[in-house]
Amino acid sequence: RFEYRWWGNDLFWYSFDGVVLPLDGPASPLAFAPLDGGPPLTVDQLVVKHKRKELLSTPLLRSLVGRKWRDFGAGVFWRRTAQYLFLVGAAFANSLDLRAGGADPAVVASSPVFVVSTLALLGSWPFFFSVESAGVRRNGLAAHFGSAWNVLDAGHLLAILALPPLHFLPQQPADAGALEASAYAVAQSLPGLLQLSFAVRGLEYASLFRSLGPLLVTVRGMLVDITRFGGLYAFVLIGFANAFFVLFALSGESLDYGGYPRILQEQLLWLLSSVDRSLLDGLTGQLHATGDVLFWGYIVLSYFVLLNLLIAVFNSTFEKVQRQAFNEWLFLRMATMLDFEARVAQPPRGGQQNEPARWLDAYYGELEDTSNSRSVELASAARPRPALAAGRYSVHSRTHTVYITSP
């Protein structure tokens, strides 16, 4: 709860008892049993499951997220980022020496770039496979692959295994059939598409930065808006396309003008301000006048009405996200750290622990030290941290000291 302002800072009384603490003993942290069954959920799990981002404005949850990131999440995040960049770099190096087919296998196998990058890919692949398989075991197949990121990760694992063999792809036969030619085209395009997919996957890592997270949420919201807009625009597009097609049929025009696909293509170009009315040249007399009416009706409805409606929806999405930018960023961090925490098998305190488990143990240790004491809110969105100067005051944290400028 808020206590008072002290030397330009907001002081809060923190009590994590019953919410996160104690970790052992007869009492237990607050947990919620879902109505649809399943294991109990903690407070942060409940916020993520129901996307209650507005609750992240409360000092308690902001403190939980900030302390977990500082003592646990940041270390795991930077380690995962380094591992991911290593994988991307190895895949990029492996693709540099890739031939379009017909390369001498002996030359390829003796290339230092190929050998080193292949060993790096095969060495890092088991780690990422273990992460995916652990997620499937923990959440179930359907729930795990209900996330687009996990589907993308599974695709990366399959594509990485296919990269080294592509170096030995034989030259495409001159008499190759359509199916075989398509297979060659897909195989030769795989390395470039994989790099693009890696970049998209990297957005999740970038979203944990405060300056980028809200912007990426905005982009995702705009993509959803485009999908909704596409459903509305499809009715207009197909309706006018059918009208134009009937006009050409009534005029006796042959399919030399391109038929239905040409009509759809021209309509999409009209929407993008690339207006070419040569499509209507085949219409004569009254049918040409009707075609002009349909043309201008389509332009007014799609370009001036629907397209401006899409821009207005974009503006609404941007303003909505910006109003909750800090909560959006904290929500992304909370969801990611819950995923990190679920993957750490933490043995009892005092036992042999891996590094992430020790980080997590330090986080809970700081909560125990800070509980039932006053503390300066360090994660304030509206006020920067005070400059380092004369006054030095402890804030009941075993790992942090707040420096406050004296007046």
Tab-separated table of C-alpha atoms in Angstrom:
chain	number	residue	atom	x	y	z
A	1	ARG	CA	0.000	0.000	0.000
A	2	PHE	CA	1.077	3.613	-0.506
A	3	GLU	CA	2.586	5.141	2.638
A	4	TYR	CA	3.784	8.652	1.820
A	5	ARG	CA	6.167	10.636	-0.348
A	6	TRP	CA	9.714	10.865	0.942
A	7	TRP	CA	12.396	13.057	-0.673
A	8	GLY	CA	10.558	13.021	-3.997
A	9	ASN	CA	9.926	9.255	-3.960
A	10	ASP	CA	6.833	7.158	-3.377
A	11	LEU	CA	7.209	4.826	-0.405
A	12	PHE	CA	5.074	1.685	-0.248
A	13	TRP	CA	4.543	-0.884	2.442
A	14	TYR	CA	5.031	-4.299	0.869
A	15	SER	CA	3.604	-7.479	2.296
A	16	PHE	CA	3.928	-10.563	0.140
A	17	ASP	CA	2.550	-12.846	2.868
A	18	GLY	CA	-0.215	-15.031	1.527
A	19	VAL	CA	0.303	-13.782	-2.032
A	20	VAL	CA	3.736	-15.209	-2.841
A	21	LEU	CA	5.108	-16.117	0.588
A	22	PRO	CA	5.667	-18.279	2.596
A	23	LEU	CA	7.344	-20.867	0.414
A	24	ASP	CA	7.103	-23.591	3.062
A	25	GLY	CA	5.427	-24.285	6.368
A	26	PRO	CA	1.767	-24.899	7.248
A	27	ALA	CA	0.600	-21.865	5.270
A	28	SER	CA	0.972	-21.590	1.504
A	29	PRO	CA	0.940	-18.780	-1.051
A	30	LEU	CA	-2.371	-17.622	-2.455
A	31	ALA	CA	-3.511	-19.914	-5.287
A	32	PHE	CA	-6.690	-20.052	-7.334
A	33	ALA	CA	-8.380	-23.233	-8.489
A	34	PRO	CA	-9.654	-22.836	-12.089
A	35	LEU	CA	-13.326	-23.625	-12.611
A	36	ASP	CA	-12.446	-25.741	-15.642
A	37	GLY	CA	-10.083	-27.910	-13.621
A	38	GLY	CA	-6.316	-28.094	-13.756
A	39	PRO	CA	-3.622	-27.156	-11.260
A	40	PRO	CA	-4.024	-24.077	-9.028
A	41	LEU	CA	-2.835	-20.770	-10.438
A	42	THR	CA	-0.750	-18.152	-8.685
A	43	VAL	CA	-1.532	-14.444	-8.918
A	44	ASP	CA	0.811	-13.756	-11.822
A	45	GLN	CA	-0.352	-16.877	-13.684
A	46	LEU	CA	-3.942	-15.749	-13.244
A	47	VAL	CA	-3.158	-12.281	-14.615
A	48	VAL	CA	-1.484	-13.775	-17.697
A	49	LYS	CA	-4.183	-16.380	-18.321
A	50	HIS	CA	-7.021	-13.846	-18.285
A	51	LYS	CA	-4.920	-10.980	-19.739
A	52	ARG	CA	-5.836	-8.605	-16.910
A	53	LYS	CA	-3.160	-6.103	-17.850
A	54	GLU	CA	-4.768	-3.286	-15.889
A	55	LEU	CA	-3.863	-5.079	-12.641
A	56	LEU	CA	-0.183	-4.532	-13.415
A	57	SER	CA	-0.578	-0.889	-12.411
A	58	THR	CA	-0.798	-1.974	-8.759
A	59	PRO	CA	2.492	-1.513	-6.831
A	60	LEU	CA	2.482	-5.125	-5.600
A	61	LEU	CA	2.482	-6.700	-9.051
A	62	ARG	CA	4.878	-4.114	-10.420
A	63	SER	CA	7.259	-4.950	-7.613
A	64	LEU	CA	6.895	-8.696	-8.252
A	65	VAL	CA	7.693	-8.287	-11.946
A	66	GLY	CA	10.570	-5.899	-11.318
A	67	ARG	CA	12.214	-8.045	-8.663
A	68	LYS	CA	11.757	-11.273	-10.602
A	69	TRP	CA	13.325	-9.706	-13.691
A	70	ARG	CA	16.227	-8.286	-11.702
A	71	ASP	CA	17.023	-11.438	-9.705
A	72	PHE	CA	15.962	-14.160	-12.133
A	73	GLY	CA	14.495	-13.187	-15.481
A	74	ALA	CA	17.280	-10.946	-16.815
A	75	GLY	CA	19.940	-13.635	-16.427
A	76	VAL	CA	17.853	-16.290	-18.159
A	77	PHE	CA	16.815	-13.841	-20.870
A	78	TRP	CA	20.344	-12.811	-21.821
A	79	ARG	CA	21.516	-16.410	-21.802
A	80	ARG	CA	18.629	-17.466	-24.060
A	81	THR	CA	19.289	-14.475	-26.329
A	82	ALA	CA	22.951	-15.425	-26.698
A	83	GLN	CA	22.017	-19.021	-27.497
A	84	TYR	CA	19.450	-17.911	-30.048
A	85	LEU	CA	21.885	-15.521	-31.749
A	86	PHE	CA	24.455	-18.302	-31.882
A	87	LEU	CA	21.921	-20.550	-33.623
A	88	VAL	CA	20.943	-17.825	-36.089
A	89	GLY	CA	24.592	-17.058	-36.846
A	90	ALA	CA	25.369	-20.725	-37.459
A	91	ALA	CA	22.390	-21.072	-39.800
A	92	PHE	CA	23.400	-17.906	-41.642
A	93	ALA	CA	27.003	-19.105	-42.079
A	94	ASN	CA	25.793	-22.515	-43.234
A	95	SER	CA	23.640	-20.854	-45.891
A	96	LEU	CA	26.419	-18.620	-47.243
A	97	ASP	CA	28.252	-21.447	-48.987
A	98	LEU	CA	25.051	-23.048	-50.233
A	99	ARG	CA	25.036	-23.883	-53.927
A	100	ALA	CA	21.920	-23.970	-56.055
A	101	GLY	CA	22.671	-27.643	-56.730
A	102	GLY	CA	25.384	-29.533	-58.532
A	103	ALA	CA	28.260	-28.668	-56.202
A	104	ASP	CA	31.009	-31.229	-55.814
A	105	PRO	CA	30.266	-33.101	-52.537
A	106	ALA	CA	33.979	-33.418	-51.788
A	107	VAL	CA	34.492	-29.669	-52.124
A	108	VAL	CA	31.451	-28.913	-49.965
A	109	ALA	CA	32.444	-31.365	-47.237
A	110	SER	CA	35.933	-29.884	-46.995
A	111	SER	CA	34.781	-26.272	-46.740
A	112	PRO	CA	35.738	-24.830	-43.311
A	113	VAL	CA	32.608	-22.655	-43.260
A	114	PHE	CA	30.386	-25.669	-43.906
A	115	VAL	CA	32.116	-27.882	-41.340
A	116	VAL	CA	32.154	-25.312	-38.518
A	117	SER	CA	28.586	-24.066	-39.098
A	118	THR	CA	27.228	-27.609	-39.386
A	119	LEU	CA	28.875	-28.629	-36.117
A	120	ALA	CA	27.478	-25.485	-34.466
A	121	LEU	CA	23.965	-26.256	-35.731
A	122	LEU	CA	24.087	-29.885	-34.634
A	123	GLY	CA	25.561	-28.880	-31.288
A	124	SER	CA	22.884	-26.299	-30.450
A	125	TRP	CA	19.947	-28.238	-31.897
A	126	PRO	CA	19.542	-30.639	-28.910
A	127	PHE	CA	19.169	-27.728	-26.477
A	128	PHE	CA	16.329	-26.093	-28.416
A	129	PHE	CA	14.713	-29.482	-28.991
A	130	SER	CA	14.805	-30.178	-25.246
A	131	VAL	CA	13.105	-26.815	-24.590
A	132	GLU	CA	10.303	-27.659	-27.048
A	133	SER	CA	9.842	-31.219	-25.789
A	134	ALA	CA	9.730	-29.996	-22.177
A	135	GLY	CA	7.015	-27.526	-23.142
A	136	VAL	CA	4.976	-30.282	-24.782
A	137	ARG	CA	5.280	-32.500	-21.711
A	138	ARG	CA	4.365	-29.640	-19.383
A	139	ASN	CA	1.420	-28.146	-21.283
A	140	GLY	CA	0.242	-30.906	-23.599
A	141	LEU	CA	0.553	-31.034	-27.371
A	142	ALA	CA	-2.520	-28.947	-28.231
A	143	ALA	CA	-1.886	-26.226	-25.642
A	144	HIS	CA	1.808	-25.951	-26.475
A	145	PHE	CA	1.295	-25.539	-30.198
A	146	GLY	CA	-1.608	-23.208	-29.615
A	147	SER	CA	1.074	-20.503	-29.497
A	148	ALA	CA	2.325	-19.267	-32.873
A	149	TRP	CA	5.825	-18.842	-31.410
A	150	ASN	CA	6.012	-22.534	-30.518
A	151	VAL	CA	4.825	-23.538	-33.990
A	152	LEU	CA	7.543	-21.335	-35.459
A	153	ASP	CA	10.138	-22.915	-33.152
A	154	ALA	CA	9.125	-26.412	-34.274
A	155	GLY	CA	9.438	-25.338	-37.903
A	156	HIS	CA	12.911	-23.969	-37.210
A	157	LEU	CA	14.014	-27.266	-35.704
A	158	LEU	CA	12.943	-29.145	-38.825
A	159	ALA	CA	14.430	-26.583	-41.217
A	160	ILE	CA	17.794	-26.562	-39.412
A	161	LEU	CA	18.152	-30.310	-39.941
A	162	ALA	CA	17.504	-29.791	-43.661
A	163	LEU	CA	20.131	-27.070	-44.168
A	164	PRO	CA	23.350	-29.190	-44.338
A	165	PRO	CA	21.904	-31.785	-46.783
A	166	LEU	CA	20.935	-28.973	-49.170
A	167	HIS	CA	24.645	-28.486	-49.934
A	168	PHE	CA	24.632	-31.869	-51.641
A	169	LEU	CA	21.471	-31.299	-53.658
A	170	PRO	CA	22.087	-32.504	-57.249
A	171	GLN	CA	21.591	-30.267	-60.216
A	172	GLN	CA	17.957	-29.930	-61.264
A	173	PRO	CA	17.323	-32.075	-64.382
A	174	ALA	CA	16.418	-30.189	-67.534
A	175	ASP	CA	13.376	-32.419	-68.056
A	176	ALA	CA	12.132	-32.125	-64.466
A	177	GLY	CA	8.377	-32.250	-64.062
A	178	ALA	CA	6.282	-29.567	-62.423
A	179	LEU	CA	6.255	-31.313	-59.034
A	180	GLU	CA	10.008	-31.912	-59.059
A	181	ALA	CA	10.692	-28.331	-60.155
A	182	SER	CA	8.494	-27.043	-57.326
A	183	ALA	CA	10.402	-29.201	-54.829
A	184	TYR	CA	13.700	-27.737	-56.051
A	185	ALA	CA	12.313	-24.210	-55.793
A	186	VAL	CA	11.201	-24.781	-52.199
A	187	ALA	CA	14.553	-26.354	-51.251
A	188	GLN	CA	16.565	-23.517	-52.782
A	189	SER	CA	14.358	-20.890	-51.105
A	190	LEU	CA	14.495	-22.508	-47.654
A	191	PRO	CA	17.693	-20.797	-46.377
A	192	GLY	CA	16.427	-17.309	-47.217
A	193	LEU	CA	12.971	-17.975	-45.777
A	194	LEU	CA	14.571	-19.417	-42.649
A	195	GLN	CA	16.531	-16.209	-42.033
A	196	LEU	CA	13.334	-14.182	-42.375
A	197	SER	CA	11.571	-16.537	-39.975
A	198	PHE	CA	14.431	-16.201	-37.488
A	199	ALA	CA	14.027	-12.415	-37.598
A	200	VAL	CA	10.290	-12.707	-36.904
A	201	ARG	CA	10.969	-15.075	-33.998
A	202	GLY	CA	13.459	-12.594	-32.592
A	203	LEU	CA	10.620	-10.128	-32.090
A	204	GLU	CA	9.633	-11.957	-28.909
A	205	TYR	CA	13.068	-11.304	-27.462
A	206	ALA	CA	12.948	-7.662	-28.561
A	207	SER	CA	9.475	-7.203	-27.049
A	208	LEU	CA	10.900	-7.452	-23.510
A	209	PHE	CA	12.602	-4.085	-23.932
A	210	ARG	CA	10.454	-1.243	-22.705
A	211	SER	CA	11.020	0.907	-25.803
A	212	LEU	CA	10.040	-1.874	-28.228
A	213	GLY	CA	7.447	-3.965	-26.387
A	214	PRO	CA	4.460	-1.587	-26.735
A	215	LEU	CA	5.328	-0.900	-30.380
A	216	LEU	CA	5.335	-4.608	-31.194
A	217	VAL	CA	2.013	-5.012	-29.398
A	218	THR	CA	0.687	-2.200	-31.596
A	219	VAL	CA	1.925	-3.928	-34.755
A	220	ARG	CA	0.287	-7.173	-33.680
A	221	GLY	CA	-2.964	-5.334	-33.028
A	222	MET	CA	-2.778	-3.716	-36.459
A	223	LEU	CA	-2.285	-7.117	-38.093
A	224	VAL	CA	-5.453	-8.273	-36.346
A	225	ASP	CA	-7.202	-5.135	-37.616
A	226	ILE	CA	-6.057	-5.917	-41.170
A	227	THR	CA	-7.542	-9.402	-40.859
A	228	ARG	CA	-10.878	-7.979	-39.758
A	229	PHE	CA	-10.737	-5.350	-42.488
A	230	GLY	CA	-9.934	-8.055	-45.056
A	231	GLY	CA	-13.139	-9.900	-44.184
A	232	LEU	CA	-15.186	-6.763	-44.824
A	233	TYR	CA	-13.267	-5.790	-47.957
A	234	ALA	CA	-13.650	-9.287	-49.447
A	235	PHE	CA	-17.410	-8.732	-49.838
A	236	VAL	CA	-16.819	-5.469	-51.709
A	237	LEU	CA	-14.026	-6.936	-53.843
A	238	ILE	CA	-15.911	-10.068	-54.900
A	239	GLY	CA	-19.196	-8.211	-55.389
A	240	PHE	CA	-17.703	-5.701	-57.838
A	241	ALA	CA	-15.595	-8.395	-59.511
A	242	ASN	CA	-18.718	-10.442	-60.213
A	243	ALA	CA	-20.430	-7.336	-61.622
A	244	PHE	CA	-17.534	-6.601	-63.986
A	245	PHE	CA	-17.330	-10.254	-65.036
A	246	VAL	CA	-21.036	-10.293	-65.928
A	247	LEU	CA	-20.588	-7.104	-67.993
A	248	PHE	CA	-17.795	-8.701	-70.020
A	249	ALA	CA	-19.928	-11.811	-70.531
A	250	LEU	CA	-22.852	-9.711	-71.777
A	251	SER	CA	-20.593	-7.816	-74.174
A	252	GLY	CA	-19.365	-11.059	-75.716
A	253	GLU	CA	-15.796	-10.209	-74.791
A	254	SER	CA	-13.452	-13.189	-75.023
A	255	LEU	CA	-11.226	-14.228	-72.154
A	256	ASP	CA	-8.236	-12.573	-73.813
A	257	TYR	CA	-8.535	-9.690	-71.344
A	258	GLY	CA	-7.458	-12.043	-68.561
A	259	GLY	CA	-10.746	-13.221	-67.134
A	260	TYR	CA	-11.705	-13.173	-63.479
A	261	PRO	CA	-8.110	-13.140	-62.102
A	262	ARG	CA	-7.318	-10.037	-64.164
A	263	ILE	CA	-10.393	-8.281	-62.750
A	264	LEU	CA	-9.337	-9.051	-59.156
A	265	GLN	CA	-5.783	-7.908	-59.868
A	266	GLU	CA	-6.936	-4.601	-61.359
A	267	GLN	CA	-9.272	-3.951	-58.426
A	268	LEU	CA	-6.457	-4.451	-55.929
A	269	LEU	CA	-4.226	-2.114	-57.946
A	270	TRP	CA	-6.997	0.490	-57.980
A	271	LEU	CA	-7.065	0.320	-54.175
A	272	LEU	CA	-3.315	1.080	-54.160
A	273	SER	CA	-3.780	4.179	-56.336
A	274	SER	CA	-2.483	2.441	-59.463
A	275	VAL	CA	-5.462	3.259	-61.676
A	276	ASP	CA	-5.491	1.821	-65.202
A	277	ARG	CA	-8.876	1.840	-66.914
A	278	SER	CA	-7.719	-0.177	-69.901
A	279	LEU	CA	-9.663	-3.122	-68.512
A	280	LEU	CA	-12.896	-1.377	-69.500
A	281	ASP	CA	-11.856	-0.761	-73.114
A	282	GLY	CA	-13.514	-3.993	-74.224
A	283	LEU	CA	-16.937	-2.732	-73.165
A	284	THR	CA	-19.004	-0.782	-75.679
A	285	GLY	CA	-22.109	1.375	-75.638
A	286	GLN	CA	-24.329	1.208	-72.603
A	287	LEU	CA	-22.202	-1.509	-71.057
A	288	HIS	CA	-19.212	0.857	-71.050
A	289	ALA	CA	-21.275	3.492	-69.238
A	290	THR	CA	-22.342	0.864	-66.688
A	291	GLY	CA	-18.702	-0.113	-66.297
A	292	ASP	CA	-17.806	3.508	-65.557
A	293	VAL	CA	-20.481	3.657	-62.856
A	294	LEU	CA	-19.153	0.449	-61.281
A	295	PHE	CA	-15.584	1.743	-61.490
A	296	TRP	CA	-16.311	5.009	-59.704
A	297	GLY	CA	-18.579	3.277	-57.193
A	298	TYR	CA	-15.765	0.874	-56.343
A	299	ILE	CA	-13.235	3.703	-56.011
A	300	VAL	CA	-15.470	5.727	-53.674
A	301	LEU	CA	-16.459	2.766	-51.517
A	302	SER	CA	-13.098	1.009	-51.231
A	303	TYR	CA	-10.583	3.855	-51.451
A	304	PHE	CA	-12.337	6.773	-49.767
A	305	VAL	CA	-14.479	4.870	-47.265
A	306	LEU	CA	-12.959	1.503	-46.391
A	307	LEU	CA	-9.308	2.498	-46.629
A	308	ASN	CA	-9.853	5.544	-44.420
A	309	LEU	CA	-11.812	3.337	-42.041
A	310	LEU	CA	-8.747	1.073	-41.774
A	311	ILE	CA	-6.523	4.083	-41.013
A	312	ALA	CA	-8.957	5.194	-38.300
A	313	VAL	CA	-8.895	1.709	-36.779
A	314	PHE	CA	-5.083	1.795	-36.821
A	315	ASN	CA	-5.103	5.102	-34.965
A	316	SER	CA	-7.514	3.694	-32.389
A	317	THR	CA	-5.305	0.650	-31.820
A	318	PHE	CA	-2.198	2.812	-31.445
A	319	GLU	CA	-3.848	5.138	-28.929
A	320	LYS	CA	-5.252	2.222	-26.928
A	321	VAL	CA	-1.867	0.544	-26.635
A	322	GLN	CA	-0.058	3.794	-25.828
A	323	ARG	CA	-2.464	4.519	-22.970
A	324	GLN	CA	-1.441	1.192	-21.436
A	325	ALA	CA	2.132	1.095	-22.795
A	326	PHE	CA	3.772	0.454	-19.414
A	327	ASN	CA	1.307	-2.302	-18.508
A	328	GLU	CA	1.699	-3.873	-21.953
A	329	TRP	CA	5.444	-4.017	-21.478
A	330	LEU	CA	5.168	-5.473	-17.952
A	331	PHE	CA	2.668	-8.056	-19.202
A	332	LEU	CA	5.111	-9.290	-21.839
A	333	ARG	CA	7.838	-9.568	-19.232
A	334	MET	CA	5.577	-11.374	-16.764
A	335	ALA	CA	4.428	-13.923	-19.346
A	336	THR	CA	7.998	-14.601	-20.475
A	337	MET	CA	9.322	-14.977	-16.943
A	338	LEU	CA	6.545	-17.416	-16.070
A	339	ASP	CA	7.729	-19.495	-19.002
A	340	PHE	CA	11.330	-19.249	-17.774
A	341	GLU	CA	10.305	-20.182	-14.250
A	342	ALA	CA	8.313	-23.209	-15.393
A	343	ARG	CA	11.390	-24.597	-17.164
A	344	VAL	CA	13.618	-24.417	-14.068
A	345	ALA	CA	13.556	-27.506	-11.897
A	346	GLN	CA	14.461	-25.957	-8.545
A	347	PRO	CA	15.652	-28.435	-5.905
A	348	PRO	CA	15.301	-27.659	-2.181
A	349	ARG	CA	17.346	-24.771	-0.853
A	350	GLY	CA	20.838	-25.777	0.115
A	351	GLY	CA	20.969	-28.511	-2.530
A	352	GLN	CA	22.937	-28.473	-5.739
A	353	GLN	CA	21.316	-25.940	-8.075
A	354	ASN	CA	21.905	-24.872	-11.615
A	355	GLU	CA	22.410	-21.186	-12.327
A	356	PRO	CA	18.765	-20.289	-13.207
A	357	ALA	CA	17.591	-22.063	-10.057
A	358	ARG	CA	20.000	-20.003	-7.959
A	359	TRP	CA	18.708	-16.823	-9.617
A	360	LEU	CA	15.145	-17.838	-8.812
A	361	ASP	CA	16.163	-18.661	-5.255
A	362	ALA	CA	17.698	-15.194	-4.924
A	363	TYR	CA	14.420	-13.672	-6.119
A	364	TYR	CA	12.370	-15.448	-3.448
A	365	GLY	CA	15.026	-14.606	-0.877
A	366	GLU	CA	14.685	-10.902	-1.682
A	367	LEU	CA	10.908	-11.156	-1.385
A	368	GLU	CA	11.297	-12.627	2.092
A	369	ASP	CA	13.686	-9.844	3.108
A	370	THR	CA	11.481	-7.090	1.677
A	371	SER	CA	8.137	-8.414	2.889
A	372	ASN	CA	6.458	-6.398	5.649
A	373	SER	CA	8.739	-3.390	5.192
A	374	ARG	CA	8.756	-0.070	3.402
A	375	SER	CA	10.429	0.232	0.036
A	376	VAL	CA	10.843	2.869	-2.644
A	377	GLU	CA	8.989	1.996	-5.849
A	378	LEU	CA	11.896	1.530	-8.278
A	379	ALA	CA	9.783	0.634	-11.314
A	380	SER	CA	7.853	3.900	-11.484
A	381	ALA	CA	6.870	4.774	-15.038
A	382	ALA	CA	6.237	8.451	-14.354
A	383	ARG	CA	9.348	9.397	-12.389
A	384	PRO	CA	13.009	8.659	-13.173
A	385	ARG	CA	15.291	7.161	-10.564
A	386	PRO	CA	16.941	9.876	-8.438
A	387	ALA	CA	20.483	10.875	-9.345
A	388	LEU	CA	23.390	9.567	-7.298
A	389	ALA	CA	24.349	12.270	-4.802
A	390	ALA	CA	24.671	13.149	-1.157
A	391	GLY	CA	22.011	11.145	0.673
A	392	ARG	CA	22.193	7.341	0.986
A	393	TYR	CA	19.241	5.402	2.375
A	394	SER	CA	18.597	1.668	2.642
A	395	VAL	CA	15.260	0.384	1.375
A	396	HIS	CA	15.133	-3.010	3.152
A	397	SER	CA	16.598	-4.934	0.225
A	398	ARG	CA	19.629	-7.141	0.619
A	399	THR	CA	20.774	-6.525	-2.952
A	400	HIS	CA	19.917	-2.882	-3.668
A	401	THR	CA	20.507	0.524	-2.153
A	402	VAL	CA	18.671	3.646	-3.270
A	403	TYR	CA	20.630	6.869	-3.627
A	404	ILE	CA	18.617	10.058	-3.154
A	405	THR	CA	19.761	13.596	-3.789
A	406	SER	CA	19.544	15.870	-0.761
A	407	PRO	CA	17.847	19.234	-1.351
